[in-house]
XYZ file of C-alpha atoms in Angstrom:
573
model
C -185.667 -4.615 -113.140
C -184.379 -1.271 -114.229
C -186.757 0.545 -111.873
C -185.854 -1.564 -108.806
C -182.190 -0.812 -109.269
C -182.936 2.920 -109.353
C -184.851 2.767 -106.074
C -182.112 0.712 -104.439
C -179.529 3.325 -105.466
C -181.757 6.111 -104.213
C -182.179 4.384 -100.847
C -178.414 4.114 -100.563
C -178.058 7.829 -101.199
C -180.559 8.679 -98.433
C -178.695 6.423 -95.992
C -175.372 8.129 -96.741
C -176.961 11.588 -96.370
C -178.489 10.588 -93.027
C -175.163 9.355 -91.642
C -173.464 12.548 -92.829
C -176.045 14.766 -91.089
C -175.570 12.836 -87.813
C -171.800 13.300 -87.967
C -172.169 17.010 -88.694
C -174.645 17.470 -85.813
C -171.993 16.064 -83.417
C -169.425 18.482 -84.820
C -171.540 21.686 -84.728
C -171.452 22.330 -80.941
C -167.660 22.210 -80.916
C -167.593 24.415 -84.008
C -169.856 27.031 -82.384
C -167.711 27.069 -79.232
C -164.609 27.626 -81.343
C -166.273 30.515 -83.200
C -167.395 32.082 -79.913
C -163.908 31.770 -78.432
C -162.343 33.422 -81.471
C -164.983 36.159 -81.631
C -166.437 34.969 -84.974
C -170.159 35.556 -85.718
C -172.422 32.522 -85.595
C -173.568 31.054 -88.920
C -177.082 31.671 -90.253
C -179.864 29.128 -89.926
C -179.417 28.040 -93.547
C -175.764 27.350 -92.965
C -176.642 25.316 -89.860
C -178.977 23.071 -91.793
C -176.629 22.145 -94.621
C -172.950 22.722 -93.825
C -170.267 20.933 -95.790
C -167.016 19.490 -94.583
C -165.037 21.652 -96.997
C -166.657 24.908 -95.830
C -166.204 24.072 -92.147
C -162.568 23.212 -92.609
C -161.927 26.444 -94.492
C -163.593 28.548 -91.791
C -161.612 26.929 -89.000
C -158.357 27.388 -90.869
C -159.198 31.037 -91.500
C -160.003 31.566 -87.838
C -156.728 29.988 -86.777
C -154.723 32.167 -89.182
C -156.564 35.289 -88.003
C -155.777 34.399 -84.392
C -152.111 33.998 -85.221
C -152.011 37.338 -87.034
C -153.561 39.206 -84.091
C -151.052 37.824 -81.652
C -148.151 39.243 -83.670
C -148.597 42.704 -82.154
C -146.084 45.464 -81.509
C -144.517 44.786 -78.096
C -145.648 47.215 -75.428
C -142.906 49.187 -73.719
C -144.895 50.876 -70.954
C -147.726 50.138 -68.551
C -150.709 52.104 -67.364
C -151.930 52.435 -63.824
C -155.106 50.455 -64.476
C -153.449 47.567 -66.359
C -154.242 44.245 -64.707
C -151.609 41.557 -64.394
C -151.800 39.150 -67.264
C -150.740 36.017 -65.327
C -151.895 32.865 -67.128
C -154.578 30.845 -65.367
C -154.114 27.268 -64.262
C -155.865 26.087 -67.397
C -153.142 27.696 -69.512
C -155.538 30.114 -71.213
C -155.276 33.916 -71.097
C -157.067 35.770 -68.320
C -160.546 37.036 -69.215
C -160.589 40.841 -69.066
C -163.762 42.454 -67.786
C -165.288 44.636 -70.486
C -163.397 42.865 -73.277
C -166.593 41.641 -74.865
C -166.046 38.062 -73.678
C -162.758 37.733 -75.542
C -159.863 36.254 -73.582
C -156.610 38.174 -73.803
C -153.287 36.476 -74.187
C -150.389 37.163 -71.876
C -149.002 40.656 -72.514
C -151.892 41.647 -74.795
C -153.379 45.091 -74.083
C -157.138 45.584 -74.212
C -158.318 48.457 -76.417
C -161.998 49.356 -75.964
C -164.089 49.576 -79.139
C -164.583 53.078 -80.565
C -167.664 54.970 -79.435
C -170.107 56.320 -81.972
C -169.380 59.994 -82.523
C -172.028 62.667 -82.443
C -172.553 63.610 -86.126
C -173.308 67.200 -85.151
C -171.897 69.662 -82.664
C -174.342 71.227 -80.255
C -173.195 73.577 -77.511
C -175.076 73.971 -74.249
C -174.792 75.971 -71.039
C -172.165 73.636 -69.607
C -169.876 74.583 -72.506
C -170.647 78.285 -72.152
C -169.760 78.153 -68.444
C -166.186 76.967 -69.033
C -164.891 80.523 -68.604
C -165.991 84.155 -68.888
C -165.292 87.362 -70.810
C -163.880 90.691 -69.775
C -163.477 93.873 -71.812
C -160.274 95.856 -71.896
C -158.982 98.500 -74.298
C -161.935 98.065 -76.648
C -161.274 94.319 -76.931
C -163.261 91.280 -75.858
C -160.989 88.916 -73.943
C -161.378 85.449 -72.459
C -159.905 84.269 -69.166
C -157.670 81.199 -69.758
C -159.279 77.889 -68.866
C -158.652 74.135 -68.824
C -159.853 72.167 -71.808
C -159.638 68.605 -73.141
C -158.519 67.881 -76.686
C -159.481 64.339 -77.670
C -158.940 62.064 -80.655
C -158.809 58.444 -81.732
C -155.513 56.994 -82.909
C -154.956 57.740 -86.579
C -153.761 55.077 -88.973
C -150.337 56.652 -89.415
C -149.787 56.552 -85.636
C -150.360 52.810 -85.200
C -147.152 51.099 -84.092
C -145.533 54.352 -82.953
C -145.014 55.410 -79.379
C -147.112 58.271 -78.058
C -143.910 60.212 -77.425
C -142.885 59.860 -81.088
C -146.320 61.144 -82.159
C -145.969 64.190 -79.914
C -142.480 64.833 -81.312
C -143.514 64.593 -84.956
C -147.027 66.057 -85.064
C -147.681 68.141 -81.932
C -144.678 70.419 -81.777
C -146.244 73.489 -80.205
C -144.910 72.196 -76.874
C -141.577 70.649 -75.944
C -141.021 66.997 -75.122
C -140.304 68.026 -71.532
C -143.743 69.618 -71.307
C -145.511 66.444 -72.436
C -143.490 64.345 -70.002
C -144.408 66.637 -67.102
C -148.035 66.740 -68.207
C -148.140 62.940 -68.273
C -146.775 62.732 -64.721
C -149.539 65.084 -63.565
C -152.232 62.977 -65.216
C -153.075 65.428 -67.989
C -152.476 62.921 -70.794
C -154.697 59.869 -70.827
C -155.031 56.860 -73.084
C -158.379 55.059 -73.124
C -159.307 57.208 -70.105
C -156.361 55.867 -68.067
C -153.527 58.206 -66.947
C -150.133 57.295 -68.406
C -146.991 56.694 -66.415
C -144.796 56.724 -69.489
C -145.260 58.163 -72.994
C -143.300 55.324 -74.581
C -146.470 53.213 -74.803
C -147.050 51.948 -78.353
C -150.301 53.073 -79.970
C -152.801 50.642 -81.401
C -155.848 50.995 -83.599
C -158.862 52.547 -81.794
C -156.755 53.933 -78.938
C -158.511 56.982 -77.506
C -156.343 59.911 -76.396
C -157.184 62.860 -74.184
C -154.881 65.842 -73.585
C -155.814 68.445 -70.951
C -154.388 71.858 -71.797
C -154.481 75.353 -70.372
C -156.156 77.205 -73.198
C -155.597 80.855 -74.163
C -157.725 82.597 -76.787
C -156.723 85.662 -78.819
C -158.750 88.828 -78.191
C -161.304 90.136 -80.679
C -163.012 93.476 -81.123
C -165.343 94.452 -78.295
C -168.016 95.635 -80.720
C -171.624 94.957 -79.787
C -173.098 91.933 -81.564
C -176.303 93.216 -83.142
C -179.173 90.809 -83.836
C -181.042 91.928 -86.981
C -183.770 89.272 -87.100
C -184.921 86.536 -84.731
C -188.339 85.229 -85.755
C -188.115 81.653 -84.512
C -187.139 80.328 -87.927
C -183.939 82.238 -88.659
C -181.480 84.311 -86.660
C -179.606 87.047 -88.519
C -176.744 89.002 -86.948
C -174.422 91.763 -88.063
C -171.085 90.019 -87.544
C -168.192 92.262 -86.457
C -164.790 91.768 -88.067
C -162.181 89.610 -86.265
C -164.701 87.208 -84.674
C -164.937 83.672 -86.150
C -168.375 82.188 -86.726
C -167.784 78.931 -84.843
C -165.022 77.331 -82.719
C -161.968 76.976 -84.925
C -158.231 76.905 -84.291
C -157.391 78.906 -81.163
C -160.874 80.416 -80.957
C -163.727 78.907 -78.974
C -165.475 81.370 -76.646
C -164.509 84.361 -78.785
C -166.801 83.147 -81.568
C -170.271 84.178 -82.722
C -171.778 80.836 -81.642
C -170.446 81.135 -78.094
C -171.151 84.860 -77.699
C -174.795 84.268 -78.641
C -174.978 81.371 -76.214
C -173.240 83.087 -73.302
C -174.826 86.536 -73.605
C -178.250 85.781 -75.060
C -178.865 82.145 -74.119
C -179.238 81.137 -77.787
C -178.087 77.649 -78.716
C -178.702 74.830 -81.213
C -178.207 77.073 -84.229
C -177.714 75.652 -87.725
C -175.095 77.379 -89.844
C -176.371 78.337 -93.297
C -173.218 80.083 -94.514
C -169.922 81.218 -93.033
C -167.868 84.371 -93.210
C -164.106 84.697 -92.863
C -162.919 85.780 -89.444
C -161.844 89.220 -90.690
C -165.017 89.715 -92.778
C -168.006 91.547 -91.293
C -171.678 91.703 -92.224
C -174.868 89.664 -92.591
C -174.640 86.211 -91.025
C -177.621 83.865 -91.232
C -178.470 80.928 -88.954
C -181.419 78.538 -89.127
C -183.289 77.961 -85.876
C -184.598 74.505 -86.788
C -183.388 71.549 -88.803
C -186.351 71.878 -91.163
C -185.493 75.493 -92.024
C -181.811 74.542 -92.364
C -182.662 71.885 -94.974
C -184.900 74.329 -96.803
C -182.167 76.971 -96.998
C -179.621 74.318 -97.938
C -181.742 73.356 -100.911
C -181.983 77.000 -101.950
C -178.190 77.166 -101.895
C -177.921 74.074 -104.088
C -180.502 75.472 -106.491
C -178.665 78.828 -106.496
C -181.762 80.719 -105.412
C -179.851 82.846 -102.895
C -178.142 86.092 -103.856
C -175.205 87.517 -101.905
C -173.903 91.029 -102.138
C -170.648 92.307 -100.658
C -168.872 95.645 -100.572
C -165.143 96.074 -100.222
C -162.462 98.750 -100.483
C -159.607 97.893 -102.816
C -156.263 99.457 -103.605
C -156.083 101.739 -106.662
C -158.672 102.999 -109.121
C -161.028 100.209 -110.105
C -162.544 100.423 -113.635
C -165.867 102.223 -113.890
C -167.396 99.611 -116.204
C -168.726 96.344 -114.834
C -166.038 93.660 -114.556
C -166.752 89.927 -114.651
C -164.064 87.489 -113.523
C -164.451 83.797 -114.354
C -160.993 82.468 -113.463
C -160.961 78.993 -111.811
C -159.777 78.839 -108.206
C -157.677 76.081 -106.639
C -157.129 75.492 -102.910
C -153.397 75.504 -102.154
C -153.498 74.996 -98.381
C -156.477 73.876 -96.344
C -154.613 74.691 -93.143
C -154.763 78.436 -93.707
C -157.382 78.459 -96.467
C -154.940 79.655 -99.112
C -156.200 79.697 -102.719
C -154.965 80.890 -106.095
C -156.150 81.142 -109.689
C -155.221 77.940 -111.496
C -156.526 76.115 -114.594
C -156.930 72.989 -112.444
C -159.253 74.795 -110.035
C -163.037 74.890 -109.784
C -164.956 77.161 -112.118
C -166.372 80.305 -110.547
C -167.797 83.671 -111.502
C -167.841 87.060 -109.774
C -169.365 90.353 -110.936
C -167.741 93.628 -109.786
C -169.086 97.203 -109.984
C -167.253 100.293 -108.754
C -169.239 102.484 -106.362
C -166.728 105.258 -105.607
C -163.066 106.316 -105.765
C -161.405 108.715 -103.311
C -158.145 109.210 -105.200
C -156.310 106.300 -103.581
C -158.756 103.476 -103.035
C -162.054 102.316 -104.554
C -165.260 100.939 -103.051
C -166.466 97.973 -105.109
C -169.749 96.061 -105.111
C -169.201 92.304 -105.383
C -171.706 89.682 -106.526
C -170.308 86.127 -106.204
C -172.399 83.859 -108.431
C -170.610 80.754 -107.166
C -169.394 79.917 -103.699
C -165.694 79.083 -103.746
C -163.392 79.643 -100.810
C -162.020 83.221 -100.766
C -163.559 83.769 -104.211
C -163.910 87.569 -103.995
C -160.446 88.071 -102.496
C -158.712 85.830 -105.046
C -160.470 87.350 -108.054
C -159.698 90.902 -106.937
C -156.052 89.946 -106.473
C -156.022 88.440 -109.961
C -157.457 91.672 -111.395
C -154.701 93.681 -109.687
C -156.908 95.321 -107.037
C -156.400 93.425 -103.765
C -158.659 94.272 -100.840
C -157.195 96.909 -98.581
C -155.525 95.335 -95.552
C -155.910 91.734 -96.788
C -153.200 89.843 -94.825
C -153.034 86.991 -97.356
C -153.855 88.174 -100.858
C -152.380 91.630 -100.405
C -149.064 90.223 -99.219
C -145.771 90.865 -101.017
C -145.081 87.129 -100.721
C -146.940 86.769 -104.038
C -144.178 88.643 -105.825
C -143.669 92.184 -107.188
C -147.132 92.249 -108.801
C -148.747 90.479 -105.826
C -150.402 87.821 -107.958
C -151.871 90.095 -110.623
C -152.872 88.148 -113.721
C -152.247 84.898 -111.872
C -148.474 85.239 -112.245
C -146.671 84.310 -109.047
C -143.432 82.681 -110.171
C -143.395 80.335 -107.156
C -144.506 76.816 -106.444
C -147.236 76.223 -103.877
C -144.613 75.175 -101.346
C -142.486 78.270 -101.948
C -145.542 80.518 -101.736
C -146.595 79.028 -98.408
C -143.153 79.436 -96.915
C -142.799 83.014 -98.197
C -146.176 83.931 -96.732
C -145.319 82.435 -93.350
C -141.886 84.055 -93.235
C -143.263 87.501 -94.110
C -145.813 87.442 -91.288
C -143.355 85.876 -88.893
C -140.874 88.706 -89.505
C -143.655 91.222 -88.881
C -144.794 89.328 -85.765
C -148.229 88.934 -87.318
C -148.295 85.174 -87.864
C -151.623 85.027 -86.023
C -153.295 86.734 -88.993
C -152.897 83.521 -90.982
C -154.969 81.619 -88.391
C -152.347 78.918 -88.000
C -150.271 77.794 -85.060
C -146.918 79.292 -84.183
C -145.279 76.060 -85.266
C -145.310 76.271 -89.051
C -142.828 73.507 -89.796
C -145.610 71.260 -91.041
C -146.569 73.608 -93.843
C -143.830 72.327 -96.133
C -145.162 68.798 -95.869
C -148.696 70.011 -96.433
C -147.724 71.914 -99.578
C -146.106 68.758 -100.910
C -149.283 66.784 -100.234
C -151.308 69.409 -102.082
C -149.579 68.427 -105.332
C -151.267 65.030 -105.310
C -154.473 65.564 -103.341
C -155.564 69.135 -103.992
C -158.044 68.190 -106.702
C -159.914 65.696 -104.548
C -160.021 67.937 -101.495
C -160.967 71.051 -103.409
C -163.952 69.211 -104.853
C -165.092 68.225 -101.378
C -164.615 71.671 -99.884
C -166.346 73.465 -102.728
C -169.524 71.469 -102.289
C -169.880 72.605 -98.661
C -169.068 76.289 -98.986
C -172.143 78.400 -98.367
C -170.790 81.812 -99.320
C -168.399 83.424 -101.758
C -166.247 84.393 -98.791
C -166.731 81.370 -96.599
C -164.264 79.678 -94.325
C -163.412 76.113 -95.357
C -166.131 73.989 -93.829
C -163.907 71.056 -93.025
C -163.067 71.085 -89.356
C -159.561 69.880 -90.164
C -158.958 73.058 -92.091
C -158.692 74.907 -88.795
C -156.623 72.605 -86.657
C -157.033 73.102 -82.948
C -153.652 74.419 -81.955
C -151.871 71.204 -83.048
C -152.576 69.657 -79.653
C -155.251 67.077 -80.378
C -158.473 67.249 -82.313
C -161.171 69.298 -80.666
C -164.264 67.230 -79.883
C -165.872 69.999 -77.832
C -165.370 68.512 -74.376
C -164.140 70.381 -71.344
C -162.304 68.856 -68.409
C -164.952 69.215 -65.728
C -162.947 67.085 -63.312
C -160.196 69.694 -63.123
C -160.263 71.560 -59.832
C -159.081 74.739 -61.473
C -161.755 74.535 -64.113
C -164.441 74.083 -61.496
C -163.289 77.055 -59.512
C -163.500 79.500 -62.425
C -166.287 81.948 -61.556
C -168.922 83.056 -63.989
C -169.883 86.272 -62.220
C -167.404 88.501 -64.006
C -168.801 91.463 -65.961
C -170.268 90.306 -69.264
C -172.987 91.574 -71.560
C -175.667 89.063 -70.643
C -178.357 91.202 -72.244
C -176.227 92.339 -75.178
C -175.144 95.588 -73.516
C -171.431 95.715 -72.837
C -169.979 96.575 -69.487
C -166.333 97.522 -69.160
C -164.650 95.087 -66.791
C -163.983 96.466 -63.358
C -161.471 93.682 -62.758
C -158.030 94.397 -64.116
C -155.869 91.785 -65.810
C -154.057 91.242 -62.505
C -157.265 90.096 -60.769
C -157.736 86.924 -62.749
C -159.957 84.115 -61.469
C -158.543 80.830 -60.146
C -157.371 78.600 -62.980
C -156.201 81.493 -65.141
C -152.562 80.701 -64.339
C -150.921 77.326 -64.802
C -147.360 76.364 -63.870
C -146.891 74.112 -66.923
C -148.423 76.469 -69.484
C -145.846 78.146 -71.728
C -148.423 80.717 -72.840
C -148.803 81.938 -69.250
C -145.133 82.897 -69.249
C -145.484 85.141 -72.327
C -146.658 88.742 -72.488
C -148.314 89.311 -75.850
C -149.213 92.840 -76.959
C -152.832 93.484 -77.847
C -153.588 93.424 -81.590
C -154.050 96.756 -83.315
C -157.268 97.857 -84.993
C -155.641 97.362 -88.383
C -154.883 93.720 -87.578
C -158.509 93.063 -86.638
C -160.116 94.579 -89.728
C -160.252 93.724 -93.410
C -162.291 95.962 -95.688
C -164.783 93.347 -96.837
C -168.415 93.357 -95.698
C -171.390 91.079 -96.447
C -174.030 93.719 -97.186
C -177.067 91.709 -98.288
C -178.418 88.140 -98.298
C -181.495 87.627 -100.467
C -183.775 84.671 -101.174
C -187.045 84.092 -103.085
C -189.181 85.456 -100.222
C -186.751 87.210 -97.866
C -183.986 89.782 -97.824
C -181.626 90.707 -94.977
C -179.170 93.579 -95.075
C -177.011 95.782 -92.847
C -175.990 99.399 -92.859
C -173.081 100.416 -95.069
C -169.830 100.408 -93.057
C -168.167 103.767 -92.409
C -165.130 102.780 -94.482
C -167.391 102.144 -97.502
C -168.659 105.738 -97.607
C -167.470 107.922 -100.458
C -165.768 110.572 -98.289
C -163.897 108.083 -96.093
C -160.143 108.474 -95.718
C -157.795 105.993 -94.097
C -156.252 107.213 -90.861
C -152.467 107.390 -90.750
């Protein structure tokens, strides 16, 4: 009797389960359609076999709440030329937008395409090298102005703001009137569509493109000597004043582009970097395999670097070791200072000669912090001759000797900017002419400098390396540089490439004067075209710091000693 009751109860359970499964099977098609309409992913096969009423109800409620939250968007105040009318269909549902991934847009809702996957690396090819050309004048290498596209995705802090407000607050190198005129001429685009009005409100994943007329500062016209090119590595003797890679206002006047334009060398892997004003041994890997191998040597500290510099005053004859920690104050201009909160580092100094006024010093950085040699020499009271940052009087009467400055980071930044601005040498700081954002940056440094300094220090490949973060050299405060040129611009297409350049490494003085500029070198909206800037002096293009030797377990590359490092050298008046 007891057993029969158990089986009867069990049979009842099976019957209830069967009826439940039939009811759920009728519900599933409608549930899947709802998920597809709302853009939700379909459930897994296990979920299909045994869903519960509670789970289904919760998912539907969540989908409904998500739909409601997405419809509460910032109202749009401007239209684009390619916006389609959002008239509701007869069925009452929103019109389906082609390319919207099957999602139906509600009335007034703007479609934002999904972000494209970015190229993790930057590789330059002949199409980039052909954007413009060089000419040589007065011992300087110059670049004809050209049209270029700065591109970026909408940043989180911009969401909900109008594009005009973003230009006003963060891109102040040009006036509001300029941006309005540029928009009317189709130079500012949002999601690849020209804008009629800059009052459009930005949304997440919006993609912006700003076409500018780009001017690059001149650099020294010194021949770029290749020391080694064996198929695995490329070693060059970098002249002072030329950046290693595109950064800030520099693009074609960089080592990467000069090698590509004049020698047809591309797809190089940077092993270490040198400051723009630093000269000497610069090493590139030819292949990814060699790059990884050298990278590992850097991490294992198997590479030795040797520098020479000329400093102010009489440096001690005995060997000097400096182990003061270094902290990054500003990533925008690569400003550092000795600070207990900084990263540990170590530099060995040995005096080579003294001419009565200045000393030549051998430098061995045993760690690779940003501006390590320059900061340590400043701390010791012997700043590098002609150092525009660490030899500045903005550091106080003792110019930072012993780490005593007497100013906050914010005050130091402002004093440094004002000193160079008064001397009309603001370009030596490698920042834009608009320096109003430096105060805000200095304030941010108080809370984020430790995190960022840790990140930057791990990527530095040399004791005198540029910060490796691309953001540390902002591209003229226009929009982020994603290495794309505006090939659709008529002016850009018309720029000839037959002007005198050193295609085989031998320089040819330009026979074309500055007046005979190619088409596209002048632009009616460009404020830079209306200015006449004097050429930089030799003193502004040279800092007395040179990377003399780069040595590994089975290789060693070195250059000749610079003329200014010789014992009998005297500075010209």
